[in-house]
């Protein structure tokens, strides 16, 4: 008898955002099997009350861990991680979780003007966790937290192949750009995993060039380094990579998108 788990990694988000992390992980960990879970029935997470979302995620994870027995679970969502990663670790102590939190530390290290913006969901900008990151790592910077009500949904629209209104994108990102005493914002942290899908639009609509920090690859590397220390059954488990939608009924466009990512709808 062995208690080694199979190399199954569960990637979790409220929608399509976590795919930006999954595609990086696939490159780094090709001998793992992937289960991508989109909690689309509860999208958008950014608008949820904290206690209700924490409870909802705990109940959902109890089921997911039971159904898929992943060796590794990546919470590929800033809104969910900043709220519930510590809680999930406490409730499921035998499990390994990788979280996604706003890249405030690298932004503070890299900024030259000292003016950084964090573009996130309304949930993430309200979190104590986010404020604590600023207190710990960015005290010498001016950090502006910009909570967008609409960008996550716009990213969903965009990846489904539909039109996204560029003026609306401009309005959503505009508060990130500040100019003060001859200095201006030089870094915008993409603190929502949905946003890397829109980054080319952001670049086009930005009033001046900035560095857009995307943490997808760093999260995938973190997952890989944890995976390397794990005593898992060697070799990729049998079966296709899966996409699970909590609504049970993804649209045909989403189905095609998942196929494009090599995922079979469960
Ligand atoms: N992808 C999620 C994040 O990283 C949020 C999208 C939502 O509001 O559900 O924060």
PDB file of C-alpha atoms and ligand atoms in Angstrom:
ATOM      1  CA  UNK A   1       0.000   0.000   0.000  1.00  0.00           C
ATOM      2  CA  UNK A   2       1.215   3.486  -0.787  1.00  0.00           C
ATOM      3  CA  UNK A   3      -0.225   6.817   0.253  1.00  0.00           C
ATOM      4  CA  UNK A   4       1.452   8.555  -2.666  1.00  0.00           C
ATOM      5  CA  UNK A   5      -1.029  10.633  -4.582  1.00  0.00           C
ATOM      6  CA  UNK A   6      -1.289  10.768  -8.323  1.00  0.00           C
ATOM      7  CA  UNK A   7       0.070  13.829 -10.093  1.00  0.00           C
ATOM      8  CA  UNK A   8      -3.212  15.647 -10.421  1.00  0.00           C
ATOM      9  CA  UNK A   9      -3.245  19.427 -10.054  1.00  0.00           C
ATOM     10  CA  UNK A  10      -6.503  21.249  -9.506  1.00  0.00           C
ATOM     11  CA  UNK A  11      -6.659  24.833 -10.770  1.00  0.00           C
ATOM     12  CA  UNK A  12      -9.446  26.948  -9.382  1.00  0.00           C
ATOM     13  CA  UNK A  13     -10.998  30.279 -10.318  1.00  0.00           C
ATOM     14  CA  UNK A  14     -14.413  31.905 -10.498  1.00  0.00           C
ATOM     15  CA  UNK A  15     -14.234  31.773 -14.291  1.00  0.00           C
ATOM     16  CA  UNK A  16     -11.665  31.721 -17.065  1.00  0.00           C
ATOM     17  CA  UNK A  17      -8.983  33.768 -15.259  1.00  0.00           C
ATOM     18  CA  UNK A  18      -7.060  30.805 -13.888  1.00  0.00           C
ATOM     19  CA  UNK A  19      -6.383  29.609 -17.425  1.00  0.00           C
ATOM     20  CA  UNK A  20      -3.686  32.285 -17.582  1.00  0.00           C
ATOM     21  CA  UNK A  21      -1.886  30.397 -14.791  1.00  0.00           C
ATOM     22  CA  UNK A  22      -2.729  26.929 -16.093  1.00  0.00           C
ATOM     23  CA  UNK A  23      -1.085  27.574 -19.460  1.00  0.00           C
ATOM     24  CA  UNK A  24       2.188  28.475 -17.696  1.00  0.00           C
ATOM     25  CA  UNK A  25       1.997  25.460 -15.382  1.00  0.00           C
ATOM     26  CA  UNK A  26       1.499  23.079 -18.285  1.00  0.00           C
ATOM     27  CA  UNK A  27       4.851  24.144 -19.718  1.00  0.00           C
ATOM     28  CA  UNK A  28       6.654  23.682 -16.410  1.00  0.00           C
ATOM     29  CA  UNK A  29       4.870  20.513 -15.259  1.00  0.00           C
ATOM     30  CA  UNK A  30       4.062  18.506 -18.388  1.00  0.00           C
ATOM     31  CA  UNK A  31       3.801  15.185 -16.563  1.00  0.00           C
ATOM     32  CA  UNK A  32       0.868  16.299 -14.428  1.00  0.00           C
ATOM     33  CA  UNK A  33      -2.816  15.891 -15.110  1.00  0.00           C
ATOM     34  CA  UNK A  34      -4.940  19.025 -14.780  1.00  0.00           C
ATOM     35  CA  UNK A  35      -8.450  19.608 -13.532  1.00  0.00           C
ATOM     36  CA  UNK A  36      -9.575  23.173 -14.152  1.00  0.00           C
ATOM     37  CA  UNK A  37     -12.520  24.277 -12.026  1.00  0.00           C
ATOM     38  CA  UNK A  38     -14.462  27.408 -12.933  1.00  0.00           C
ATOM     39  CA  UNK A  39     -16.981  28.364 -10.259  1.00  0.00           C
ATOM     40  CA  UNK A  40     -19.039  30.126 -12.889  1.00  0.00           C
ATOM     41  CA  UNK A  41     -22.264  29.589 -10.941  1.00  0.00           C
ATOM     42  CA  UNK A  42     -20.861  32.076  -8.398  1.00  0.00           C
ATOM     43  CA  UNK A  43     -19.117  34.516 -10.790  1.00  0.00           C
ATOM     44  CA  UNK A  44     -18.085  37.269 -10.127  1.00  0.00           C
ATOM     45  CA  UNK A  45     -16.291  36.634  -6.832  1.00  0.00           C
ATOM     46  CA  UNK A  46     -15.349  40.318  -6.652  1.00  0.00           C
ATOM     47  CA  UNK A  47     -18.875  41.260  -5.659  1.00  0.00           C
ATOM     48  CA  UNK A  48     -19.367  38.711  -2.819  1.00  0.00           C
ATOM     49  CA  UNK A  49     -19.568  39.433   0.904  1.00  0.00           C
ATOM     50  CA  UNK A  50     -16.486  38.016   2.623  1.00  0.00           C
ATOM     51  CA  UNK A  51     -18.094  35.578   5.078  1.00  0.00           C
ATOM     52  CA  UNK A  52     -20.497  34.192   2.514  1.00  0.00           C
ATOM     53  CA  UNK A  53     -17.742  33.639  -0.067  1.00  0.00           C
ATOM     54  CA  UNK A  54     -15.445  31.945   2.460  1.00  0.00           C
ATOM     55  CA  UNK A  55     -18.236  29.565   3.465  1.00  0.00           C
ATOM     56  CA  UNK A  56     -19.179  28.907  -0.134  1.00  0.00           C
ATOM     57  CA  UNK A  57     -15.590  28.087  -1.108  1.00  0.00           C
ATOM     58  CA  UNK A  58     -15.062  25.802   1.882  1.00  0.00           C
ATOM     59  CA  UNK A  59     -18.120  23.720   1.007  1.00  0.00           C
ATOM     60  CA  UNK A  60     -17.132  23.600  -2.658  1.00  0.00           C
ATOM     61  CA  UNK A  61     -13.554  22.524  -1.864  1.00  0.00           C
ATOM     62  CA  UNK A  62     -14.780  19.722   0.388  1.00  0.00           C
ATOM     63  CA  UNK A  63     -16.530  18.294  -2.674  1.00  0.00           C
ATOM     64  CA  UNK A  64     -13.731  18.987  -5.167  1.00  0.00           C
ATOM     65  CA  UNK A  65     -11.014  17.434  -2.995  1.00  0.00           C
ATOM     66  CA  UNK A  66     -13.195  14.389  -2.562  1.00  0.00           C
ATOM     67  CA  UNK A  67     -14.021  14.088  -6.262  1.00  0.00           C
ATOM     68  CA  UNK A  68     -10.545  14.645  -7.727  1.00  0.00           C
ATOM     69  CA  UNK A  69      -7.999  13.961  -4.905  1.00  0.00           C
ATOM     70  CA  UNK A  70      -5.490  16.473  -6.282  1.00  0.00           C
ATOM     71  CA  UNK A  71      -1.940  16.381  -4.922  1.00  0.00           C
ATOM     72  CA  UNK A  72      -1.855  20.140  -5.420  1.00  0.00           C
ATOM     73  CA  UNK A  73      -4.590  22.802  -5.545  1.00  0.00           C
ATOM     74  CA  UNK A  74      -3.794  26.163  -7.105  1.00  0.00           C
ATOM     75  CA  UNK A  75      -6.197  28.941  -6.166  1.00  0.00           C
ATOM     76  CA  UNK A  76      -5.650  30.860  -9.388  1.00  0.00           C
ATOM     77  CA  UNK A  77      -7.733  33.798  -8.243  1.00  0.00           C
ATOM     78  CA  UNK A  78      -6.612  36.811  -6.193  1.00  0.00           C
ATOM     79  CA  UNK A  79     -10.117  37.506  -4.900  1.00  0.00           C
ATOM     80  CA  UNK A  80     -10.428  33.980  -3.523  1.00  0.00           C
ATOM     81  CA  UNK A  81      -6.837  33.650  -2.270  1.00  0.00           C
ATOM     82  CA  UNK A  82      -6.676  36.940  -0.383  1.00  0.00           C
ATOM     83  CA  UNK A  83      -9.875  35.935   1.373  1.00  0.00           C
ATOM     84  CA  UNK A  84      -9.648  32.223   1.956  1.00  0.00           C
ATOM     85  CA  UNK A  85      -6.197  30.685   1.420  1.00  0.00           C
ATOM     86  CA  UNK A  86      -5.310  30.625   5.137  1.00  0.00           C
ATOM     87  CA  UNK A  87      -8.768  29.353   5.984  1.00  0.00           C
ATOM     88  CA  UNK A  88      -8.593  26.530   3.411  1.00  0.00           C
ATOM     89  CA  UNK A  89      -5.177  25.477   4.722  1.00  0.00           C
ATOM     90  CA  UNK A  90      -6.597  25.344   8.257  1.00  0.00           C
ATOM     91  CA  UNK A  91      -9.751  23.431   7.311  1.00  0.00           C
ATOM     92  CA  UNK A  92      -7.961  20.935   5.012  1.00  0.00           C
ATOM     93  CA  UNK A  93      -4.596  20.456   6.738  1.00  0.00           C
ATOM     94  CA  UNK A  94      -3.578  17.419   4.660  1.00  0.00           C
ATOM     95  CA  UNK A  95      -3.841  19.349   1.398  1.00  0.00           C
ATOM     96  CA  UNK A  96      -1.326  21.490  -0.468  1.00  0.00           C
ATOM     97  CA  UNK A  97      -2.588  24.867  -1.660  1.00  0.00           C
ATOM     98  CA  UNK A  98      -0.833  27.454  -3.802  1.00  0.00           C
ATOM     99  CA  UNK A  99      -2.307  30.941  -3.590  1.00  0.00           C
ATOM    100  CA  UNK A 100      -2.324  33.970  -5.863  1.00  0.00           C
ATOM    101  CA  UNK A 101      -1.874  37.330  -4.191  1.00  0.00           C
ATOM    102  CA  UNK A 102      -1.266  40.807  -5.600  1.00  0.00           C
ATOM    103  CA  UNK A 103       2.369  41.273  -6.698  1.00  0.00           C
ATOM    104  CA  UNK A 104       2.920  44.279  -4.453  1.00  0.00           C
ATOM    105  CA  UNK A 105       6.404  43.257  -3.312  1.00  0.00           C
ATOM    106  CA  UNK A 106       7.915  42.915  -6.816  1.00  0.00           C
ATOM    107  CA  UNK A 107       6.181  46.141  -7.863  1.00  0.00           C
ATOM    108  CA  UNK A 108       7.685  48.033  -4.910  1.00  0.00           C
ATOM    109  CA  UNK A 109      11.121  46.644  -5.749  1.00  0.00           C
ATOM    110  CA  UNK A 110      10.879  47.582  -9.404  1.00  0.00           C
ATOM    111  CA  UNK A 111       9.219  51.012  -9.446  1.00  0.00           C
ATOM    112  CA  UNK A 112      11.423  53.978 -10.261  1.00  0.00           C
ATOM    113  CA  UNK A 113       8.868  56.712  -9.728  1.00  0.00           C
ATOM    114  CA  UNK A 114       7.573  55.197  -6.471  1.00  0.00           C
ATOM    115  CA  UNK A 115       4.035  55.311  -7.863  1.00  0.00           C
ATOM    116  CA  UNK A 116       2.363  51.944  -8.241  1.00  0.00           C
ATOM    117  CA  UNK A 117      -1.239  50.974  -8.946  1.00  0.00           C
ATOM    118  CA  UNK A 118      -2.907  47.674  -8.138  1.00  0.00           C
ATOM    119  CA  UNK A 119      -5.721  46.815 -10.530  1.00  0.00           C
ATOM    120  CA  UNK A 120      -8.006  44.203  -8.984  1.00  0.00           C
ATOM    121  CA  UNK A 121     -11.597  43.283  -8.217  1.00  0.00           C
ATOM    122  CA  UNK A 122     -13.529  45.296  -5.607  1.00  0.00           C
ATOM    123  CA  UNK A 123     -13.159  42.296  -3.279  1.00  0.00           C
ATOM    124  CA  UNK A 124      -9.356  42.167  -3.495  1.00  0.00           C
ATOM    125  CA  UNK A 125      -8.879  45.895  -2.898  1.00  0.00           C
ATOM    126  CA  UNK A 126     -10.982  45.686   0.283  1.00  0.00           C
ATOM    127  CA  UNK A 127      -9.049  42.794   1.795  1.00  0.00           C
ATOM    128  CA  UNK A 128      -7.022  43.125   4.948  1.00  0.00           C
ATOM    129  CA  UNK A 129      -4.544  40.738   3.276  1.00  0.00           C
ATOM    130  CA  UNK A 130      -3.889  43.257   0.483  1.00  0.00           C
ATOM    131  CA  UNK A 131      -3.465  46.148   2.937  1.00  0.00           C
ATOM    132  CA  UNK A 132      -1.029  44.040   4.919  1.00  0.00           C
ATOM    133  CA  UNK A 133       1.074  43.366   1.788  1.00  0.00           C
ATOM    134  CA  UNK A 134       1.326  47.129   1.231  1.00  0.00           C
ATOM    135  CA  UNK A 135       2.232  47.734   4.860  1.00  0.00           C
ATOM    136  CA  UNK A 136       4.929  45.055   4.767  1.00  0.00           C
ATOM    137  CA  UNK A 137       6.510  45.671   1.390  1.00  0.00           C
ATOM    138  CA  UNK A 138       5.543  49.013  -0.077  1.00  0.00           C
ATOM    139  CA  UNK A 139       5.661  51.587   2.682  1.00  0.00           C
ATOM    140  CA  UNK A 140       8.003  53.772   0.683  1.00  0.00           C
ATOM    141  CA  UNK A 141       5.710  53.829  -2.354  1.00  0.00           C
ATOM    142  CA  UNK A 142       2.445  55.503  -3.212  1.00  0.00           C
ATOM    143  CA  UNK A 143       0.182  52.532  -3.853  1.00  0.00           C
ATOM    144  CA  UNK A 144      -3.200  53.200  -5.389  1.00  0.00           C
ATOM    145  CA  UNK A 145      -5.748  50.380  -5.145  1.00  0.00           C
ATOM    146  CA  UNK A 146      -8.116  50.374  -8.109  1.00  0.00           C
ATOM    147  CA  UNK A 147     -11.117  48.073  -7.831  1.00  0.00           C
ATOM    148  CA  UNK A 148     -12.865  47.420 -11.123  1.00  0.00           C
ATOM    149  CA  UNK A 149     -16.483  46.270 -11.180  1.00  0.00           C
ATOM    150  CA  UNK A 150     -16.447  45.275 -14.835  1.00  0.00           C
ATOM    151  CA  UNK A 151     -13.063  44.111 -16.102  1.00  0.00           C
ATOM    152  CA  UNK A 152     -13.373  40.458 -15.051  1.00  0.00           C
ATOM    153  CA  UNK A 153     -16.640  40.154 -16.973  1.00  0.00           C
ATOM    154  CA  UNK A 154     -15.087  41.999 -19.914  1.00  0.00           C
ATOM    155  CA  UNK A 155     -12.217  39.478 -19.941  1.00  0.00           C
ATOM    156  CA  UNK A 156     -14.768  36.646 -20.004  1.00  0.00           C
ATOM    157  CA  UNK A 157     -16.432  38.307 -22.991  1.00  0.00           C
ATOM    158  CA  UNK A 158     -13.109  38.812 -24.743  1.00  0.00           C
ATOM    159  CA  UNK A 159     -11.885  35.226 -24.430  1.00  0.00           C
ATOM    160  CA  UNK A 160     -15.230  33.969 -25.711  1.00  0.00           C
ATOM    161  CA  UNK A 161     -14.336  35.798 -28.908  1.00  0.00           C
ATOM    162  CA  UNK A 162     -16.835  38.648 -28.518  1.00  0.00           C
ATOM    163  CA  UNK A 163     -16.157  42.372 -28.925  1.00  0.00           C
ATOM    164  CA  UNK A 164     -14.896  44.389 -25.990  1.00  0.00           C
ATOM    165  CA  UNK A 165     -15.579  48.127 -25.999  1.00  0.00           C
ATOM    166  CA  UNK A 166     -12.184  49.863 -25.906  1.00  0.00           C
ATOM    167  CA  UNK A 167     -13.616  53.053 -24.430  1.00  0.00           C
ATOM    168  CA  UNK A 168     -15.029  51.014 -21.554  1.00  0.00           C
ATOM    169  CA  UNK A 169     -11.565  49.484 -21.019  1.00  0.00           C
ATOM    170  CA  UNK A 170     -10.066  52.974 -20.974  1.00  0.00           C
ATOM    171  CA  UNK A 171     -12.546  54.086 -18.293  1.00  0.00           C
ATOM    172  CA  UNK A 172     -11.804  51.080 -16.100  1.00  0.00           C
ATOM    173  CA  UNK A 173      -8.021  51.484 -16.190  1.00  0.00           C
ATOM    174  CA  UNK A 174      -7.940  55.318 -16.112  1.00  0.00           C
ATOM    175  CA  UNK A 175      -7.787  55.614 -12.272  1.00  0.00           C
ATOM    176  CA  UNK A 176      -4.519  53.617 -12.316  1.00  0.00           C
ATOM    177  CA  UNK A 177      -2.670  56.530 -13.929  1.00  0.00           C
ATOM    178  CA  UNK A 178      -1.530  59.356 -11.655  1.00  0.00           C
ATOM    179  CA  UNK A 179       0.766  62.264 -12.201  1.00  0.00           C
ATOM    180  CA  UNK A 180       2.090  64.219  -9.222  1.00  0.00           C
ATOM    181  CA  UNK A 181       5.028  66.604  -8.798  1.00  0.00           C
ATOM    182  CA  UNK A 182       6.530  65.565 -12.103  1.00  0.00           C
ATOM    183  CA  UNK A 183       6.330  61.858 -11.252  1.00  0.00           C
ATOM    184  CA  UNK A 184       3.887  59.388 -12.658  1.00  0.00           C
ATOM    185  CA  UNK A 185       2.709  55.817 -12.217  1.00  0.00           C
ATOM    186  CA  UNK A 186       5.186  53.429 -13.804  1.00  0.00           C
ATOM    187  CA  UNK A 187       3.841  50.055 -12.657  1.00  0.00           C
ATOM    188  CA  UNK A 188       0.363  48.544 -12.678  1.00  0.00           C
ATOM    189  CA  UNK A 189      -0.060  45.203 -10.924  1.00  0.00           C
ATOM    190  CA  UNK A 190      -2.559  42.889 -12.624  1.00  0.00           C
ATOM    191  CA  UNK A 191      -4.070  41.599  -9.390  1.00  0.00           C
ATOM    192  CA  UNK A 192      -6.812  39.529 -10.971  1.00  0.00           C
ATOM    193  CA  UNK A 193      -6.044  36.452 -13.050  1.00  0.00           C
ATOM    194  CA  UNK A 194      -8.633  37.495 -15.622  1.00  0.00           C
ATOM    195  CA  UNK A 195      -6.721  40.635 -16.548  1.00  0.00           C
ATOM    196  CA  UNK A 196      -3.680  39.195 -18.400  1.00  0.00           C
ATOM    197  CA  UNK A 197      -6.112  38.233 -21.177  1.00  0.00           C
ATOM    198  CA  UNK A 198      -6.840  41.942 -21.682  1.00  0.00           C
ATOM    199  CA  UNK A 199      -3.314  43.265 -21.299  1.00  0.00           C
ATOM    200  CA  UNK A 200      -2.886  44.142 -24.964  1.00  0.00           C
ATOM    201  CA  UNK A 201      -6.042  46.269 -24.734  1.00  0.00           C
ATOM    202  CA  UNK A 202      -4.703  47.869 -21.569  1.00  0.00           C
ATOM    203  CA  UNK A 203      -1.450  48.728 -23.342  1.00  0.00           C
ATOM    204  CA  UNK A 204      -3.323  50.242 -26.225  1.00  0.00           C
ATOM    205  CA  UNK A 205      -5.641  52.355 -24.067  1.00  0.00           C
ATOM    206  CA  UNK A 206      -3.067  53.473 -21.464  1.00  0.00           C
ATOM    207  CA  UNK A 207      -2.277  57.231 -21.435  1.00  0.00           C
ATOM    208  CA  UNK A 208       1.439  56.409 -21.126  1.00  0.00           C
ATOM    209  CA  UNK A 209       3.506  53.186 -21.115  1.00  0.00           C
ATOM    210  CA  UNK A 210       3.831  51.350 -17.806  1.00  0.00           C
ATOM    211  CA  UNK A 211       5.054  47.939 -16.706  1.00  0.00           C
ATOM    212  CA  UNK A 212       2.048  45.609 -16.295  1.00  0.00           C
ATOM    213  CA  UNK A 213       2.987  42.961 -13.718  1.00  0.00           C
ATOM    214  CA  UNK A 214       1.442  39.587 -14.439  1.00  0.00           C
ATOM    215  CA  UNK A 215       2.090  36.907 -11.822  1.00  0.00           C
ATOM    216  CA  UNK A 216       0.891  33.880 -13.802  1.00  0.00           C
ATOM    217  CA  UNK A 217       4.356  32.511 -14.442  1.00  0.00           C
ATOM    218  CA  UNK A 218       5.527  33.123 -10.869  1.00  0.00           C
ATOM    219  CA  UNK A 219       2.532  31.203  -9.509  1.00  0.00           C
ATOM    220  CA  UNK A 220       3.195  28.351 -11.894  1.00  0.00           C
ATOM    221  CA  UNK A 221       6.839  28.292 -10.740  1.00  0.00           C
ATOM    222  CA  UNK A 222       5.719  28.170  -7.115  1.00  0.00           C
ATOM    223  CA  UNK A 223       3.436  25.241  -7.962  1.00  0.00           C
ATOM    224  CA  UNK A 224       6.327  23.508  -9.718  1.00  0.00           C
ATOM    225  CA  UNK A 225       8.734  23.988  -6.832  1.00  0.00           C
ATOM    226  CA  UNK A 226       6.187  22.513  -4.403  1.00  0.00           C
ATOM    227  CA  UNK A 227       5.447  19.691  -6.830  1.00  0.00           C
ATOM    228  CA  UNK A 228       9.166  18.883  -7.010  1.00  0.00           C
ATOM    229  CA  UNK A 229       9.261  18.283  -3.248  1.00  0.00           C
ATOM    230  CA  UNK A 230       6.226  15.984  -3.260  1.00  0.00           C
ATOM    231  CA  UNK A 231       6.302  12.240  -3.072  1.00  0.00           C
ATOM    232  CA  UNK A 232       3.810  11.532  -5.853  1.00  0.00           C
ATOM    233  CA  UNK A 233       3.250   8.469  -8.025  1.00  0.00           C
ATOM    234  CA  UNK A 234       5.615   8.840 -10.964  1.00  0.00           C
ATOM    235  CA  UNK A 235       4.207   9.505 -14.417  1.00  0.00           C
ATOM    236  CA  UNK A 236       1.173  11.360 -15.639  1.00  0.00           C
ATOM    237  CA  UNK A 237      -2.101   9.797 -14.470  1.00  0.00           C
ATOM    238  CA  UNK A 238      -4.422   8.269 -17.080  1.00  0.00           C
ATOM    239  CA  UNK A 239      -7.253  10.291 -18.534  1.00  0.00           C
ATOM    240  CA  UNK A 240      -7.756  13.662 -20.178  1.00  0.00           C
ATOM    241  CA  UNK A 241      -7.308  17.043 -18.545  1.00  0.00           C
ATOM    242  CA  UNK A 242     -10.721  18.247 -17.424  1.00  0.00           C
ATOM    243  CA  UNK A 243     -12.683  21.471 -17.202  1.00  0.00           C
ATOM    244  CA  UNK A 244     -15.384  21.533 -14.538  1.00  0.00           C
ATOM    245  CA  UNK A 245     -18.048  24.253 -14.510  1.00  0.00           C
ATOM    246  CA  UNK A 246     -20.028  24.546 -11.309  1.00  0.00           C
ATOM    247  CA  UNK A 247     -23.044  25.779 -13.292  1.00  0.00           C
ATOM    248  CA  UNK A 248     -22.970  22.445 -15.106  1.00  0.00           C
ATOM    249  CA  UNK A 249     -23.779  24.200 -18.369  1.00  0.00           C
ATOM    250  CA  UNK A 250     -20.962  26.123 -20.065  1.00  0.00           C
ATOM    251  CA  UNK A 251     -21.899  27.920 -23.270  1.00  0.00           C
ATOM    252  CA  UNK A 252     -20.707  26.408 -26.582  1.00  0.00           C
ATOM    253  CA  UNK A 253     -18.141  29.257 -26.850  1.00  0.00           C
ATOM    254  CA  UNK A 254     -16.714  28.342 -23.461  1.00  0.00           C
ATOM    255  CA  UNK A 255     -16.684  24.697 -24.466  1.00  0.00           C
ATOM    256  CA  UNK A 256     -14.626  25.586 -27.535  1.00  0.00           C
ATOM    257  CA  UNK A 257     -12.302  27.769 -25.466  1.00  0.00           C
ATOM    258  CA  UNK A 258     -11.654  24.886 -23.068  1.00  0.00           C
ATOM    259  CA  UNK A 259     -10.967  22.551 -25.990  1.00  0.00           C
ATOM    260  CA  UNK A 260      -8.475  25.121 -27.264  1.00  0.00           C
ATOM    261  CA  UNK A 261      -6.727  24.774 -23.903  1.00  0.00           C
ATOM    262  CA  UNK A 262      -6.756  20.979 -24.313  1.00  0.00           C
ATOM    263  CA  UNK A 263      -9.409  20.476 -21.626  1.00  0.00           C
ATOM    264  CA  UNK A 264     -12.366  18.100 -21.841  1.00  0.00           C
ATOM    265  CA  UNK A 265     -15.602  19.309 -20.254  1.00  0.00           C
ATOM    266  CA  UNK A 266     -16.402  17.042 -17.304  1.00  0.00           C
TER     267      UNK A 266
HETATM  268  N1  LIG B   1     -10.001  35.856 -11.406  1.00  0.00           N
HETATM  269  C1  LIG B   1     -10.416  36.435 -10.176  1.00  0.00           C
HETATM  270  C2  LIG B   1      -9.225  37.119  -9.462  1.00  0.00           C
HETATM  271  O1  LIG B   1      -8.083  36.819  -9.727  1.00  0.00           O
HETATM  272  C3  LIG B   1     -11.610  37.317 -10.026  1.00  0.00           C
HETATM  273  C4  LIG B   1     -12.762  37.417 -10.935  1.00  0.00           C
HETATM  274  C5  LIG B   1     -14.089  37.595 -10.186  1.00  0.00           C
HETATM  275  O2  LIG B   1     -14.444  38.700  -9.772  1.00  0.00           O
HETATM  276  O3  LIG B   1     -14.745  36.580 -10.028  1.00  0.00           O
HETATM  277  O4  LIG B   1      -9.405  37.932  -8.604  1.00  0.00           O
END
